[in-house]
Tab-separated table of C-alpha atoms in Angstrom:
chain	number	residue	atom	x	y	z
A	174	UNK	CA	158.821	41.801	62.144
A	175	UNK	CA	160.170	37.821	61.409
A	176	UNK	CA	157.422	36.017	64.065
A	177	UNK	CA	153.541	37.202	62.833
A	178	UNK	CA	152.156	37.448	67.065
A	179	UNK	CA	155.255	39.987	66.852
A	180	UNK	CA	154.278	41.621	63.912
A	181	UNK	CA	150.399	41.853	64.765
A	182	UNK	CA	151.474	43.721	68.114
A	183	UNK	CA	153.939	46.150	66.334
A	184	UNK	CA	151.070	46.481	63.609
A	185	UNK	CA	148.534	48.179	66.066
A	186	UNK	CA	150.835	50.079	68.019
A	187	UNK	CA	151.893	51.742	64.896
A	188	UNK	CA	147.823	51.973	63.876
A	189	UNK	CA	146.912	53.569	67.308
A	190	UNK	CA	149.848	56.209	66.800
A	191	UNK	CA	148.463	57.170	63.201
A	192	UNK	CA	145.219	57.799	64.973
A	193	UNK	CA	143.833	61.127	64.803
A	194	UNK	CA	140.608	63.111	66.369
A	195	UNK	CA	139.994	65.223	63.147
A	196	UNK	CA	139.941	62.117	60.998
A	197	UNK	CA	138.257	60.123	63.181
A	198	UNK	CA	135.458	63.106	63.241
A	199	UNK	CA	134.965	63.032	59.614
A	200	UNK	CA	135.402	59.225	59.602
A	201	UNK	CA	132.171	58.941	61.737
A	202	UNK	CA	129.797	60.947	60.067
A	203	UNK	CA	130.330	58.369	56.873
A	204	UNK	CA	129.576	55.361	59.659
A	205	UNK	CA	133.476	54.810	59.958
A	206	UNK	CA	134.744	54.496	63.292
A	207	UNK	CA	138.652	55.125	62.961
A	208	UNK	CA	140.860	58.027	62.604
A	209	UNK	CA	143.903	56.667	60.255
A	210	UNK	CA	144.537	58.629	57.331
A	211	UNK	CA	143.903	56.263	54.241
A	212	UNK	CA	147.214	57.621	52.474
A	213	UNK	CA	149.119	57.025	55.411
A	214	UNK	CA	147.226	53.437	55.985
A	215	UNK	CA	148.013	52.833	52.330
A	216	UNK	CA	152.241	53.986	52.881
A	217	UNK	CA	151.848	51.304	55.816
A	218	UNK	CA	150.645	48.876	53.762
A	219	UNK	CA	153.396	49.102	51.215
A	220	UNK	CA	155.943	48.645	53.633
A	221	UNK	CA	154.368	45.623	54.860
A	222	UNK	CA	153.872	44.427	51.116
A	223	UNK	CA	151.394	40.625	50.829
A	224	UNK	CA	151.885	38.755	54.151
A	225	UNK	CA	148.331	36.639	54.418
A	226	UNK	CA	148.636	35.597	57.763
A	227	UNK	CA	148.920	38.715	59.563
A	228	UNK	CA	145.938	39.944	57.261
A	229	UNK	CA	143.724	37.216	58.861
A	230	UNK	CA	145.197	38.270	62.348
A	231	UNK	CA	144.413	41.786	61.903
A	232	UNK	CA	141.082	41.239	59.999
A	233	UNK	CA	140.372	38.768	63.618
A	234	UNK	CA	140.976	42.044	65.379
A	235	UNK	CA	137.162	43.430	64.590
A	236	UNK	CA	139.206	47.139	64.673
A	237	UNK	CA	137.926	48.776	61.429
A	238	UNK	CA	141.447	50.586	60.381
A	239	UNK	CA	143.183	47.220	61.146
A	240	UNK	CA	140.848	45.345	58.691
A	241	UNK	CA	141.150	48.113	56.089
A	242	UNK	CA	145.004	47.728	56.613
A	243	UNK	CA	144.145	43.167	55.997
A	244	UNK	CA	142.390	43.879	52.746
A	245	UNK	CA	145.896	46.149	51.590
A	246	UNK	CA	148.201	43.211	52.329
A	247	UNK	CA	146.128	40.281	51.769
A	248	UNK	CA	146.122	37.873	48.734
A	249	UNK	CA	142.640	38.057	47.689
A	250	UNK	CA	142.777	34.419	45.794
A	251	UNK	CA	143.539	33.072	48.466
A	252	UNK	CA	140.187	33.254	50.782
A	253	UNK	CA	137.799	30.261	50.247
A	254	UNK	CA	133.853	31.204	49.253
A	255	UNK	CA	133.071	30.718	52.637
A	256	UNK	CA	135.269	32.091	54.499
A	257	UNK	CA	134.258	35.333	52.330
A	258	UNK	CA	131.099	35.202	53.161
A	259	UNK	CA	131.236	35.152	56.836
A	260	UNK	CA	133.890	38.447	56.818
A	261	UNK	CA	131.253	40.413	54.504
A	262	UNK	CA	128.403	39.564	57.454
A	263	UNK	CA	131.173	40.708	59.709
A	264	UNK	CA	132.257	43.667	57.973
A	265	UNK	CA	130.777	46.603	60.589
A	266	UNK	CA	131.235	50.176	58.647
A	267	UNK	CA	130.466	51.301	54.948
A	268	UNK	CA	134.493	51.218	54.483
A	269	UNK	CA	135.701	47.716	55.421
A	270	UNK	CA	132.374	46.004	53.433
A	271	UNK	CA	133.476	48.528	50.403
A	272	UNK	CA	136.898	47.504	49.971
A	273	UNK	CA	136.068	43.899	51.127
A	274	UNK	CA	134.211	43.585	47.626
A	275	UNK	CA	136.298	46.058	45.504
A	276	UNK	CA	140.104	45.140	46.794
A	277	UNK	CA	139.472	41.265	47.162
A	278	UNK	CA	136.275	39.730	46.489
A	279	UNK	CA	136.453	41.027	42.903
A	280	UNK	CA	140.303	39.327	42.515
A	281	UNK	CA	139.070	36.267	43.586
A	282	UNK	CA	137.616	33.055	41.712
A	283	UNK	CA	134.448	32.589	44.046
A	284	UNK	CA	133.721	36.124	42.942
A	285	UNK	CA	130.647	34.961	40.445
A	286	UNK	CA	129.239	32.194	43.343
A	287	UNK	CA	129.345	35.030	45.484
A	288	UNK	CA	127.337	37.728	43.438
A	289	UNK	CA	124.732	35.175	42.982
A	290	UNK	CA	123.964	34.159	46.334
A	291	UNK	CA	124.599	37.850	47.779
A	292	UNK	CA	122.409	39.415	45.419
A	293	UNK	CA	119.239	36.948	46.700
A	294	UNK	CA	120.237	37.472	50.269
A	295	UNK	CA	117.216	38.717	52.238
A	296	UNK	CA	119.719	41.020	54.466
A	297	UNK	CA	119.866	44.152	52.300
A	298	UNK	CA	123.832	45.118	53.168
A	299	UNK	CA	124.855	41.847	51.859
A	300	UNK	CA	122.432	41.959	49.056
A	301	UNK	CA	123.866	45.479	47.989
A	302	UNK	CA	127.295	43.663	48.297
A	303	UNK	CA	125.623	41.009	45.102
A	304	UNK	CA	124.276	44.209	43.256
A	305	UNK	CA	127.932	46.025	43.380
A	306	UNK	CA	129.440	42.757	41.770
A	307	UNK	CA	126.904	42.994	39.229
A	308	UNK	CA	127.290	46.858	38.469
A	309	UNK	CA	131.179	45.538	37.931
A	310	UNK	CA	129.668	42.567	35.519
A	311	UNK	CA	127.593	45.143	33.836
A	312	UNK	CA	130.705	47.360	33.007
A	313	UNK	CA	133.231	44.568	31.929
A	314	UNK	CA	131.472	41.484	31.448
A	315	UNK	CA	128.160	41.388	30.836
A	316	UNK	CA	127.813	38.047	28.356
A	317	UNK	CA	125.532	35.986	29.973
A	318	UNK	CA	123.607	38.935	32.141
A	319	UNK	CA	119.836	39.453	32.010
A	320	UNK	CA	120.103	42.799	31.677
A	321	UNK	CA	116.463	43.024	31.242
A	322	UNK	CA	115.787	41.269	34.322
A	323	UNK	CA	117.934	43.268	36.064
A	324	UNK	CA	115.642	46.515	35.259
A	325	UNK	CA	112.726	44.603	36.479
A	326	UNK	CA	114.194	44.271	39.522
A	327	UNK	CA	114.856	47.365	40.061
A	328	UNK	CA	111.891	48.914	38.534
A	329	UNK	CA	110.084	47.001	41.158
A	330	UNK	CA	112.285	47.218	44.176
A	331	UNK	CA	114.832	50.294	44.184
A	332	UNK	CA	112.366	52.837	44.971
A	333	UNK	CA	111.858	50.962	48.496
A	334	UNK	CA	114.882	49.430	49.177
A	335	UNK	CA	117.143	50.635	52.201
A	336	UNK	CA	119.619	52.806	51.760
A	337	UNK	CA	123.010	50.655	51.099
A	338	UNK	CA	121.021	48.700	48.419
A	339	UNK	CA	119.179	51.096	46.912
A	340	UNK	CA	122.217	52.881	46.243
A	341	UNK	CA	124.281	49.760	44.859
A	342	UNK	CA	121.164	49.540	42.758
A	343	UNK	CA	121.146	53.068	41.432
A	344	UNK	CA	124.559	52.561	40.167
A	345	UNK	CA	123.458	49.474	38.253
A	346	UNK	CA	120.750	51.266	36.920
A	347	UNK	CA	122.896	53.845	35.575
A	348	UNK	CA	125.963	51.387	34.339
A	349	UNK	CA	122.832	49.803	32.574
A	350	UNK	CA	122.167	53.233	30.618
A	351	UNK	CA	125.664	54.176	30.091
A	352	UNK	CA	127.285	50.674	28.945
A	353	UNK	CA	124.290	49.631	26.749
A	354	UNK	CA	122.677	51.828	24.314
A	355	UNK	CA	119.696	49.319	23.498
A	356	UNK	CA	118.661	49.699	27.219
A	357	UNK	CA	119.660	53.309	27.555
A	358	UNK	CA	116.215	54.847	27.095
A	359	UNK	CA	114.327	52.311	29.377
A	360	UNK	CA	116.998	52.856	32.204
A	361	UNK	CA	116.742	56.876	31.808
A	362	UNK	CA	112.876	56.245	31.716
A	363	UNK	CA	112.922	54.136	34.979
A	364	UNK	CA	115.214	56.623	36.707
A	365	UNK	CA	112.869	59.183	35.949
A	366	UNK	CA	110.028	57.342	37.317
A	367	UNK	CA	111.466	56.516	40.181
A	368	UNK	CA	113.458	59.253	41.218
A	369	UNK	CA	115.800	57.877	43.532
A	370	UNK	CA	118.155	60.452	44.602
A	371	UNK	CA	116.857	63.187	42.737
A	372	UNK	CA	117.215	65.619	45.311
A	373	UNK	CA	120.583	64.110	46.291
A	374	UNK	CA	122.848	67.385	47.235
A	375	UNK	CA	125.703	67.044	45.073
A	376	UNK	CA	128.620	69.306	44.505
A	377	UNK	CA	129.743	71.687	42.239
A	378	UNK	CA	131.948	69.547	39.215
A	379	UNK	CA	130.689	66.463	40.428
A	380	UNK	CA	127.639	64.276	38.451
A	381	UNK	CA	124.442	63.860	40.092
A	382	UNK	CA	124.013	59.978	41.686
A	383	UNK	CA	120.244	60.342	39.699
A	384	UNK	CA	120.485	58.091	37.418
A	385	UNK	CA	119.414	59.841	34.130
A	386	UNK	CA	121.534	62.800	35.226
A	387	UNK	CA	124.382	60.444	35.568
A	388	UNK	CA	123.783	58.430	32.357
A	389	UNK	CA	123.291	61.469	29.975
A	390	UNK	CA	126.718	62.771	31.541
A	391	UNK	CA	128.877	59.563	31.091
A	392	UNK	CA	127.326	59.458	27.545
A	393	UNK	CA	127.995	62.678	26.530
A	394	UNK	CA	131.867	62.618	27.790
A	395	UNK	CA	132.263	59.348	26.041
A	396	UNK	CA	130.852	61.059	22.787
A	397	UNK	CA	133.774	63.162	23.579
A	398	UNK	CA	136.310	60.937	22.993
């Protein structure tokens, strides 16, 4: 694969032959149309290693296991703040806008710009796209954060907020709770209040997404420790 228009080609033929029904099945019913196996995608990808070209090529494709397969290869520092943007407004299926933000947006230095503007967006995917870069601030960096502010917000908006961003906020409520003890009580109070996925069916040995379920859980394993 020396010439990239050779590679691309090669690329998808090899993508459409890792295709499969079953996966594709499961796939859909989490809004993600393709049927590559991610552990297979990810075995591609290391045999491709970094080669930022063909990522743009195969992110210009608009096919959702090809993009996953771009954000695997790509450098992520080396996308401008623009150019960013316009692939998260692009970015079709819960997958591609996941690892868009996870896998590159959070390696690269327009990441903060980003968050900022995402997080006032009025279009609530790409706002939920500013609230999972803050849930990451929250974690590892939160100097400078309003964390106050930030349980305002969603005191006053979570409860109605569609679906992607309600959830992204949810897991900033709870990162609140867990991370900070001085705000623990009034996230675990505003969870309560709320109850945003409450009822949320959740499996055995795995923690509830309701917030003060999820907070007192985190907090008692890390008293474990």
């Amino acid at each position: 694969m020396t010439q990239t228009g050779t590679a691309l080609t090669e690329v998808m033929a090899e993508l459409t032959a890792l295709e499969d029904p079953k996966t594709r099945g499961v796939n859909e019913k989490h809004g993600d149309d393709h049927g590559v196996n991610l552990g297979e995608l990810r075995e591609l990808a290391k045999r491709l290693k970094t080669r930022q070209e063909l990522a743009r090529q195969l992110w210009d494709t608009d096919d959702t296991a090809a993009r996953l397969l771009a954000m695997l290869i790509c450098r992520p520092k080396a996308f401008e703040r623009d150019e960013l943007d316009a692939m998260l407004r692009a970015a079709r299926t819960p997958k591609v806008h996941d690892w868009l933000v996870n896998y590159v947006v959070k390696k690269n230095p327009h990441e903060e710009e980003l968050r900022l503007a995402w997080s006032a967006d009025p279009d609530p995917v790409v706002a939920s796209a500013g609230w999972a870069l803050t849930t990451e601030r929250v974690a590892k960096n939160p100097t400078g954060l309003d964390l106050a502010g930030l349980l305002d917000v969603i005191e006053a908006e979570m409860k109605d907020a569609p679906d992607r961003l309600q959830w992204a906020m949810n897991h900033c409520l709870a990162q609140i709770g867990i991370e900070h003890h001085e705000h623990r009580a009034r996230a675990i109070d505003v969870g309560e209040r709320l109850e945003v996925l409450k009822d949320y069916p959740t499996p055995p040995n795995c923690t509830s997404p309701f917030a003060p379920i999820w907070i007192n859980e985190m907090v008692r394993r890390q008293n474990l420790k």
